Amino acid sequence: DDLIPQFKLVRDATDAFNICRIEREDFEADDLIATYAREAEKAGATVTIVSSDKDLMQLISERISMWDPIKQKPIGAAEVKEKFGVGPEKVVEVQALIGDSVDNVPGVPGIGPKTAAELITTYGDLEAVLKHAPEIKQPKRRQALIDHAENARMSKKLVLLDDHVPLPVPLDNLSVKPLDRGKITHFLREQGFRTLLNRLESKLGNAAAAKAEAAPAPASTENAKGAPALAPAPSPTPIPSAPVEKRYELIQDAATLDRWIAAAHEQGFVAVSAETTTFDHARAELVGIALALAPGHAGYIPLGHYIAEGPDALALAAQTKGLKQLPLREALAKLKPLLEDPSVLKIGHDIKYDCAIFAQHDIALGPVDSTLLISFVLDAGRHGHELDELVSLHFGQETIAYKDVAGTGKSHIGFAAVMLERALDYAAEKADFALRLHQLLKPQLREKYLFGFYETVERPLVQVIACMEAAGIRVDRDELSRLSHDFAQRIAGLEAEIHKLAGHPFNIGSPKQLGEVLFDELSLPGGKKGKTGAYGTDAGILEELALTHDLPKRVLDWRQLTKLKSTYTDTLIEEINSKTGRVHTAYSMSGAATGRLSSNDPNLQNIPIRTEEGRKIRRAFVAEPGHKLISADYSQIELRLAAHVAGIDALKDAFRAGADIHAMTASEVFGVPMAKMDAETRRRAKAINFGIIYGISAFGLGNQLGVAQSEAADYIKKYFQRFPGIRDYMERMKQFAREHGYVETIFGRRVHIPGIKDGNVSRRSFSERAAINAPLQGSAADIIKRAMKRIPPALDAAGLKTRMLLQVHDELVFEAPDREVDAVKKLAKEVMEGACAPVLNLSVPLVVETGAAHNWDDAH
């Protein structure tokens, strides 16, 4: 998934540098390289292949060589002989014998490079080796060659490159072309390659920059709200004319700290970064605090550092080891008035983390601004929003990596053991760049008409979510252990049953072995091998096979149970915090372009709710004694939003009347009277209702319903005939995305759709589906966020002690004292159903269903 968006960038980059771009559907890049290398060799050219891939070494000749870009050295016939024991012309023969486990090339078991080279040198090629196999003296080697002859032949086919691919472009197109200054400068600015741009300008002169600056800005258009809409992918902010001088200071005594605090009070803002022992907010301990007052002017307050030497270094007080730093309590007592001062803005990148850390020391950090969230509101869907990415994009600089100061793996010493001067550079830089990004990006919120959205939806959630993360949720350790044991027994039983159905034991977790059992031994239909020679065995294939055979059905059950056991029952026990006895998830506020929160470490949003096993896991989430868990869940919110934004009167009327929307759709599409509606027909309508708003295809719907593609296409056609407004909405969103590069939610959130004009049909179709669904999913995210920011003050105003614990898609989970349950259910329902007011009046009602119980499953 991370690689796919890069394909377009690679194409854009080659075009920008005026380099010939070569690609052909259904052919590997290696085969294209092989073909062009041979063609160029025939034409008398000298060819260099820039790669360290051993599969390409078979191409090396007098005119073809390789250059290893990792080791920065040439690879010729001598290097190939040193590696394989044979020349380039025999590499394929050797590879056929030794195989390659990484690429699933089987080879012959027990034959290594040295033995393979000896055999090929003795007999000439693979076929000669196999022909003479019975004559080989070593018994194991002889038998392996006889038993695995066909595997060796298949391996040779797998590693042999095809050097006769029809050329996508003529060889002459590879000639070097001059740079187009305007094109390359625009690309480098757009992608934020500041250092490269500086190098380019030093090579070509400042004419390139002048040409780019003189280029006219794209014309703006008007969006639905009458505000100017920026053209897609504007160039990043211009490079600063002069580098910022860094003045970083260690703050190691009370007088210096007082001076910094006074300066922050005087100017009314300060950037803050808390440095800790770990990145787990619930287990982290404060090590130091960085402050920044102006670009380049930052300081670091060491509070918990020690010198890592000797077996008892952790137990030694820092002062006894000669480290000069303020006592933690004294420093925090001085900082608390500043960090809580409502007239001083506290700026940070992922400021939610800092809020959580300071809360552990009874400091309510605020008011706050998050540069991560500002960037996210400006550019969701266009690029990442981590600090290092933004610094590289906007300033053309590289930040100091945590691993470079604290180490990794066995060399990891932890931040508390980092030398103070090095800790200063790392921590002060974080606060410094947070401040610089704030000064750069915050004004753009106003310029792009997103200031109000940031201030009313995203910014208020920082402290709310930090409190939820700190609260955590209780889990029943004994119940999880019992479930884990139960799952283990059922997994063992399924393994025995699967082995019995197969006729022998095999590794069920190995796609290769499973494929051989399904398609070679059981001769089930539809087996397709990939380039590696292994059959595909993904869930879709197994679900189709499960209709005709028990073994794939049992494998699906086995996969589900093993995933639940490893991901939840085993992991959740380990995630219980020793201090609180609760599990504390972390919410990413920028993880999904649509604005949905994502839950991590552990992920509590992916626990399946429609299976009995998933519900059993939810039952292990429990309330404290004397309390209940309350679930408040929006009912069919995205369908309601679809009816609103698409203006479907029939659907709006149904929602207003509280009708069964799926039964109504089934009646409209299939012509079945509501009184005679059966469960299967309603299920099909439900799949269509939800599928349509996700831009589902006839193929996808057919798979979901288990019907022919033509039948599914007919369902979709009937749906659009009955509700033409839905199709109009879909086309309107796709067109809007093509014109603007983004789509909007009902509250004005922008979700950028980078691939909406992609030349590749499948990628463009994916982006079109995103353009259709993002306004609905994003609007649902905005609505629940608006509710979340209102609930804590509403609870306080009502004098209630209830805490909000979790947000899972369209659901909020609370922990309430028994006496408060009824009041909280009523309050949550009122706030959530009124979340759009007073900004927006929806043409359909929002409906929230509530429940309360000792465990999460029973409450939902």
Coordinates of C-alpha atoms in Angstrom, one line a residue, residues 30-389:
D30 CA 14.0 -7.1 -15.0
D31 CA 12.7 -8.4 -18.4
L32 CA 12.6 -4.9 -19.8
I33 CA 16.1 -4.2 -18.6
A34 CA 17.3 -7.4 -20.1
T35 CA 15.7 -6.6 -23.5
Y36 CA 17.0 -3.1 -23.7
A37 CA 20.5 -4.2 -22.6
R38 CA 20.6 -6.9 -25.3
E39 CA 19.2 -4.4 -28.0
A40 CA 21.8 -1.8 -27.0
E41 CA 24.5 -4.4 -27.1
K42 CA 23.5 -5.4 -30.6
A43 CA 23.6 -1.7 -31.6
G44 CA 27.2 -1.5 -30.4
A45 CA 26.5 0.5 -27.2
T46 CA 28.2 0.1 -23.8
V47 CA 25.6 -0.7 -21.2
T48 CA 25.7 -0.2 -17.4
I49 CA 22.9 -1.7 -15.3
V50 CA 22.6 0.2 -12.0
S51 CA 21.6 -2.6 -9.5
S52 CA 22.9 -5.1 -7.1
D53 CA 20.2 -7.7 -8.0
K54 CA 21.9 -11.1 -8.6
D55 CA 19.3 -12.1 -11.2
L56 CA 20.6 -9.4 -13.5
M57 CA 24.2 -10.8 -13.4
Q58 CA 23.2 -13.3 -16.1
L59 CA 23.3 -10.3 -18.6
I60 CA 26.9 -9.3 -18.0
S61 CA 29.1 -9.5 -21.1
E62 CA 31.9 -7.6 -22.7
R63 CA 29.6 -4.7 -23.4
I64 CA 27.2 -5.1 -20.4
S65 CA 28.3 -4.4 -16.8
M66 CA 26.6 -3.6 -13.6
W67 CA 27.2 -0.9 -10.9
D68 CA 26.3 -1.7 -7.3
P69 CA 24.7 1.5 -5.9
I70 CA 24.9 0.2 -2.3
K71 CA 28.6 -0.8 -2.3
Q72 CA 29.4 1.8 -5.0
K73 CA 31.5 -0.5 -7.0
P74 CA 31.4 -2.1 -10.5
I75 CA 30.2 -5.7 -11.1
G76 CA 31.8 -7.5 -14.1
A77 CA 32.5 -11.1 -15.1
A78 CA 35.3 -11.4 -12.5
E79 CA 32.9 -10.4 -9.6
V80 CA 30.2 -12.8 -10.9
K81 CA 32.8 -15.6 -11.0
E82 CA 33.8 -14.8 -7.4
K83 CA 30.2 -14.9 -6.3
F84 CA 28.8 -17.9 -8.2
G85 CA 32.0 -19.8 -9.1
V86 CA 31.0 -19.6 -12.8
G87 CA 30.8 -16.9 -15.5
P88 CA 27.7 -14.8 -16.3
E89 CA 26.7 -17.2 -19.0
K90 CA 26.3 -20.0 -16.5
V91 CA 24.7 -18.0 -13.6
V92 CA 21.2 -19.2 -14.5
E93 CA 22.3 -22.9 -14.4
V94 CA 23.8 -22.4 -10.9
Q95 CA 20.7 -20.5 -9.6
A96 CA 18.4 -23.3 -10.8
L97 CA 20.3 -25.7 -8.5
I98 CA 20.7 -23.5 -5.4
G99 CA 17.3 -21.8 -5.5
D100 CA 16.3 -18.6 -3.6
S101 CA 14.1 -18.9 -0.5
V102 CA 13.4 -15.1 -0.6
D103 CA 11.9 -15.3 -4.0
N104 CA 10.3 -18.8 -3.5
V105 CA 12.6 -20.4 -6.1
P106 CA 12.8 -24.0 -4.8
G107 CA 16.1 -25.2 -6.4
V108 CA 17.4 -28.6 -5.1
P109 CA 17.6 -29.1 -1.3
G110 CA 21.2 -29.5 0.0
I111 CA 22.8 -28.0 -3.1
G112 CA 24.7 -24.8 -2.2
P113 CA 26.6 -22.3 -4.4
K114 CA 29.9 -24.2 -4.2
T115 CA 28.4 -27.6 -5.1
A116 CA 26.3 -26.1 -7.8
A117 CA 29.3 -24.4 -9.4
E118 CA 31.3 -27.7 -9.3
L119 CA 28.4 -29.6 -11.0
I120 CA 27.9 -27.0 -13.7
T121 CA 31.6 -26.8 -14.4
T122 CA 31.8 -30.6 -14.6
Y123 CA 28.8 -31.2 -16.7
G124 CA 28.2 -28.0 -18.6
D125 CA 24.5 -27.1 -17.8
L126 CA 21.5 -28.0 -15.8
E127 CA 20.1 -30.7 -18.2
A128 CA 23.5 -32.4 -18.3
V129 CA 23.7 -32.4 -14.5
L130 CA 20.2 -34.0 -14.2
K131 CA 21.1 -36.5 -17.0
H132 CA 24.2 -37.6 -15.2
A133 CA 22.6 -37.5 -11.7
P134 CA 22.5 -41.3 -11.3
E135 CA 26.3 -41.5 -11.8
I136 CA 27.0 -39.0 -8.9
K137 CA 28.8 -40.8 -6.0
Q138 CA 27.5 -38.9 -3.0
P139 CA 24.1 -40.6 -2.1
K140 CA 22.3 -37.6 -0.7
R141 CA 23.3 -35.3 -3.6
R142 CA 22.4 -38.0 -6.1
Q143 CA 19.0 -38.6 -4.7
A144 CA 18.2 -34.9 -4.2
L145 CA 19.0 -34.3 -7.9
I146 CA 16.8 -37.2 -9.0
D147 CA 13.9 -36.3 -6.7
H148 CA 13.9 -32.6 -7.4
A149 CA 14.7 -32.5 -11.1
E150 CA 11.5 -30.9 -12.0
N151 CA 11.9 -28.3 -9.3
A152 CA 15.3 -27.4 -10.7
R153 CA 13.9 -27.1 -14.2
M154 CA 11.1 -24.8 -12.9
S155 CA 13.6 -22.8 -11.0
K156 CA 15.6 -22.2 -14.1
K157 CA 12.5 -20.8 -15.8
L158 CA 11.8 -18.6 -12.9
V159 CA 15.3 -17.0 -12.8
L160 CA 15.8 -16.8 -16.6
L161 CA 15.1 -13.3 -17.8
D162 CA 13.1 -12.7 -20.9
D163 CA 15.2 -10.5 -23.2
H164 CA 12.7 -10.5 -26.1
V165 CA 10.0 -8.2 -24.7
P166 CA 8.4 -6.1 -27.4
L167 CA 10.0 -2.7 -26.9
P168 CA 7.5 -0.2 -25.4
V169 CA 9.6 2.7 -26.9
P170 CA 12.4 2.7 -29.5
L171 CA 16.0 2.4 -28.2
D172 CA 16.8 5.8 -29.6
N173 CA 14.4 7.4 -27.0
L174 CA 17.0 6.6 -24.3
S175 CA 19.4 9.3 -25.6
V176 CA 20.2 12.0 -23.1
K177 CA 18.0 15.1 -23.4
P178 CA 18.7 18.6 -22.0
L179 CA 16.9 19.6 -18.7
D180 CA 13.8 21.7 -19.0
R181 CA 14.6 24.3 -16.3
G182 CA 11.0 25.3 -15.8
K183 CA 9.7 21.7 -15.6
I184 CA 12.4 20.5 -13.2
T185 CA 12.2 23.5 -10.9
H186 CA 8.5 23.2 -10.6
F187 CA 8.7 19.6 -9.7
L188 CA 11.4 20.1 -7.1
R189 CA 9.5 22.9 -5.5
E190 CA 6.2 20.9 -5.6
Q191 CA 7.9 18.0 -3.9
G192 CA 9.9 20.1 -1.4
F193 CA 13.4 19.0 -2.5
R194 CA 15.0 22.2 -1.2
T195 CA 18.6 20.9 -1.1
L196 CA 18.3 19.5 -4.7
L197 CA 16.8 22.8 -5.9
N198 CA 19.7 24.7 -4.4
R199 CA 22.2 22.4 -6.1
L200 CA 20.3 22.7 -9.4
E201 CA 20.4 26.5 -9.1
S202 CA 24.1 26.5 -8.4
K203 CA 24.7 24.4 -11.4
L204 CA 22.3 26.1 -13.9
G205 CA 22.4 29.6 -12.4
N206 CA 19.5 31.4 -10.8
A207 CA 17.6 31.6 -14.1
A208 CA 15.8 28.5 -13.2
A209 CA 14.5 30.0 -10.0
A210 CA 13.6 33.3 -11.7
K211 CA 11.6 31.4 -14.3
A212 CA 9.6 29.5 -11.7
E213 CA 8.9 32.6 -9.7
A214 CA 7.7 34.5 -12.8
A215 CA 5.3 31.7 -13.7
P216 CA 1.6 32.8 -13.3
A217 CA -0.3 31.3 -10.4
P218 CA -3.1 28.9 -11.3
A219 CA -6.5 30.6 -11.5
S220 CA -8.7 30.0 -8.4
T221 CA -12.3 28.7 -8.6
E222 CA -15.3 29.0 -6.3
N223 CA -16.4 26.2 -4.1
A224 CA -19.9 25.5 -3.0
K225 CA -19.6 27.9 0.0
G226 CA -18.4 30.8 -2.2
A227 CA -14.9 30.7 -0.9
P228 CA -11.9 30.7 -3.3
A229 CA -10.7 27.1 -3.8
L230 CA -6.9 26.7 -4.4
A231 CA -5.7 24.8 -7.4
P232 CA -4.5 21.3 -6.6
A233 CA -0.9 20.7 -5.4
P234 CA 0.3 24.3 -4.9
S235 CA 4.1 24.8 -4.6
P236 CA 5.5 24.6 -1.1
T237 CA 6.5 27.8 0.6
P238 CA 9.6 29.5 -0.9
I239 CA 13.0 28.7 0.5
P240 CA 13.9 31.2 3.2
S241 CA 16.4 33.8 1.8
A242 CA 18.8 33.2 4.6
P243 CA 19.4 30.2 6.9
V244 CA 18.3 30.5 10.5
E245 CA 21.1 30.8 13.1
K246 CA 20.7 28.2 15.8
R247 CA 21.2 29.4 19.4
Y248 CA 20.5 26.4 21.6
E249 CA 21.1 26.6 25.4
L250 CA 21.1 24.1 28.2
I251 CA 18.9 25.3 31.1
Q252 CA 20.5 23.8 34.2
D253 CA 19.8 26.2 37.0
A254 CA 16.8 28.1 38.5
A255 CA 18.0 31.6 37.4
T256 CA 18.3 30.5 33.7
L257 CA 14.9 28.8 33.9
D258 CA 13.3 31.9 35.4
R259 CA 14.7 34.0 32.5
W260 CA 13.2 31.7 29.9
I261 CA 9.8 31.6 31.7
A262 CA 9.7 35.4 31.9
A263 CA 10.5 35.7 28.2
A264 CA 7.7 33.3 27.3
H265 CA 5.2 35.1 29.5
E266 CA 6.2 38.4 27.9
Q267 CA 5.8 37.4 24.3
G268 CA 2.7 35.2 24.9
F269 CA 3.7 32.0 23.2
V270 CA 6.3 29.3 23.5
A271 CA 7.0 26.0 21.8
V272 CA 7.2 22.9 24.1
S273 CA 8.5 19.4 23.7
A274 CA 8.6 16.8 26.5
E275 CA 11.3 14.2 26.2
T276 CA 10.7 10.9 27.9
T277 CA 12.0 7.4 28.5
T278 CA 9.7 5.8 26.0
F279 CA 7.1 6.8 23.4
D280 CA 4.4 4.9 25.2
H281 CA 2.4 7.7 26.8
A282 CA 1.1 5.5 29.6
R283 CA 4.5 4.2 30.6
A284 CA 6.7 7.2 29.8
E285 CA 8.7 9.0 32.4
L286 CA 9.8 12.6 32.0
V287 CA 13.5 13.1 31.2
G288 CA 13.6 16.7 30.1
I289 CA 11.7 19.6 28.5
A290 CA 12.6 21.7 25.4
L291 CA 11.4 25.2 24.9
A292 CA 11.6 27.5 21.9
L293 CA 11.0 31.3 21.9
A294 CA 11.9 32.2 18.3
P295 CA 13.3 30.5 15.2
G296 CA 16.7 29.1 16.1
H297 CA 16.4 30.2 19.8
A298 CA 15.6 27.1 21.9
G299 CA 16.7 25.5 25.2
Y300 CA 16.6 22.2 26.9
I301 CA 15.9 21.5 30.6
P302 CA 17.5 18.2 31.6
L303 CA 15.5 16.6 34.5
G304 CA 16.2 12.9 34.6
H305 CA 19.5 12.2 32.8
Y306 CA 22.2 9.9 34.2
I307 CA 25.6 8.6 33.0
A308 CA 25.2 5.1 31.7
E309 CA 28.2 3.4 33.2
G310 CA 28.5 0.7 35.8
P311 CA 26.0 -2.0 36.7
D312 CA 23.9 0.2 39.0
A313 CA 23.9 3.4 36.8
L314 CA 20.1 3.5 36.8
A315 CA 20.0 3.7 40.6
L316 CA 22.6 6.4 40.9
A317 CA 21.4 10.0 41.4
A318 CA 22.4 12.2 38.6
Q319 CA 24.1 14.7 40.9
T320 CA 26.5 12.1 42.2
K321 CA 27.6 11.4 38.6
G322 CA 28.4 15.1 38.0
L323 CA 25.4 16.0 35.9
K324 CA 24.1 19.5 36.5
Q325 CA 20.3 19.5 36.2
L326 CA 17.4 20.9 38.2
P327 CA 15.4 18.6 40.5
L328 CA 12.2 17.5 38.6
R329 CA 9.8 18.8 41.3
E330 CA 11.5 22.2 41.5
A331 CA 11.5 22.7 37.7
L332 CA 7.9 21.6 37.3
A333 CA 6.8 23.9 40.1
K334 CA 8.3 26.8 38.3
L335 CA 6.9 25.8 34.9
K336 CA 3.4 24.9 36.0
P337 CA 2.1 28.6 36.0
L338 CA 3.5 29.1 32.5
L339 CA 2.3 25.8 31.1
E340 CA -1.2 26.5 32.4
D341 CA -1.4 30.2 31.7
P342 CA -4.4 30.8 29.5
S343 CA -2.7 33.9 28.0
V344 CA 0.3 32.0 26.7
L345 CA 0.0 29.8 23.7
K346 CA 1.8 26.5 24.0
I347 CA 3.0 25.2 20.6
G348 CA 4.1 21.7 19.8
H349 CA 4.1 19.2 17.0
D350 CA 2.3 16.2 18.4
I351 CA 1.2 18.3 21.4
K352 CA -1.3 15.6 22.5
Y353 CA 1.6 13.5 23.7
D354 CA 3.0 16.5 25.7
C355 CA -0.5 17.0 27.2
A356 CA -0.5 13.4 28.4
I357 CA 3.0 13.6 29.9
F358 CA 2.4 16.8 31.8
A359 CA -1.0 15.5 33.0
Q360 CA 0.9 12.8 34.9
H361 CA 2.5 15.7 36.9
D362 CA -0.8 17.5 37.6
I363 CA -0.2 20.1 34.9
A364 CA -3.1 20.9 32.5
L365 CA -1.2 22.1 29.5
G366 CA -3.0 24.8 27.5
P367 CA -4.0 26.5 25.4
V368 CA -2.2 24.5 22.7
D369 CA -1.6 24.5 19.0
S370 CA -0.5 21.4 17.1
T371 CA 1.6 21.8 14.0
L372 CA 0.8 18.2 13.1
L373 CA -2.9 18.9 13.1
I374 CA -2.5 22.2 11.3
S375 CA -0.5 20.4 8.5
F376 CA -3.2 17.7 8.5
V377 CA -6.0 20.1 8.0
L378 CA -4.1 21.9 5.2
D379 CA -2.9 18.8 3.3
A380 CA -4.7 15.6 4.4
G381 CA -4.1 13.0 1.7
R382 CA -1.2 14.8 0.1
H383 CA 1.8 13.8 2.3
G384 CA 2.8 12.7 5.7
H385 CA 2.7 15.0 8.7
E386 CA 5.5 13.8 11.0
L387 CA 8.0 16.4 12.0
D388 CA 10.9 15.1 10.0
E389 CA 8.7 15.0 6.8

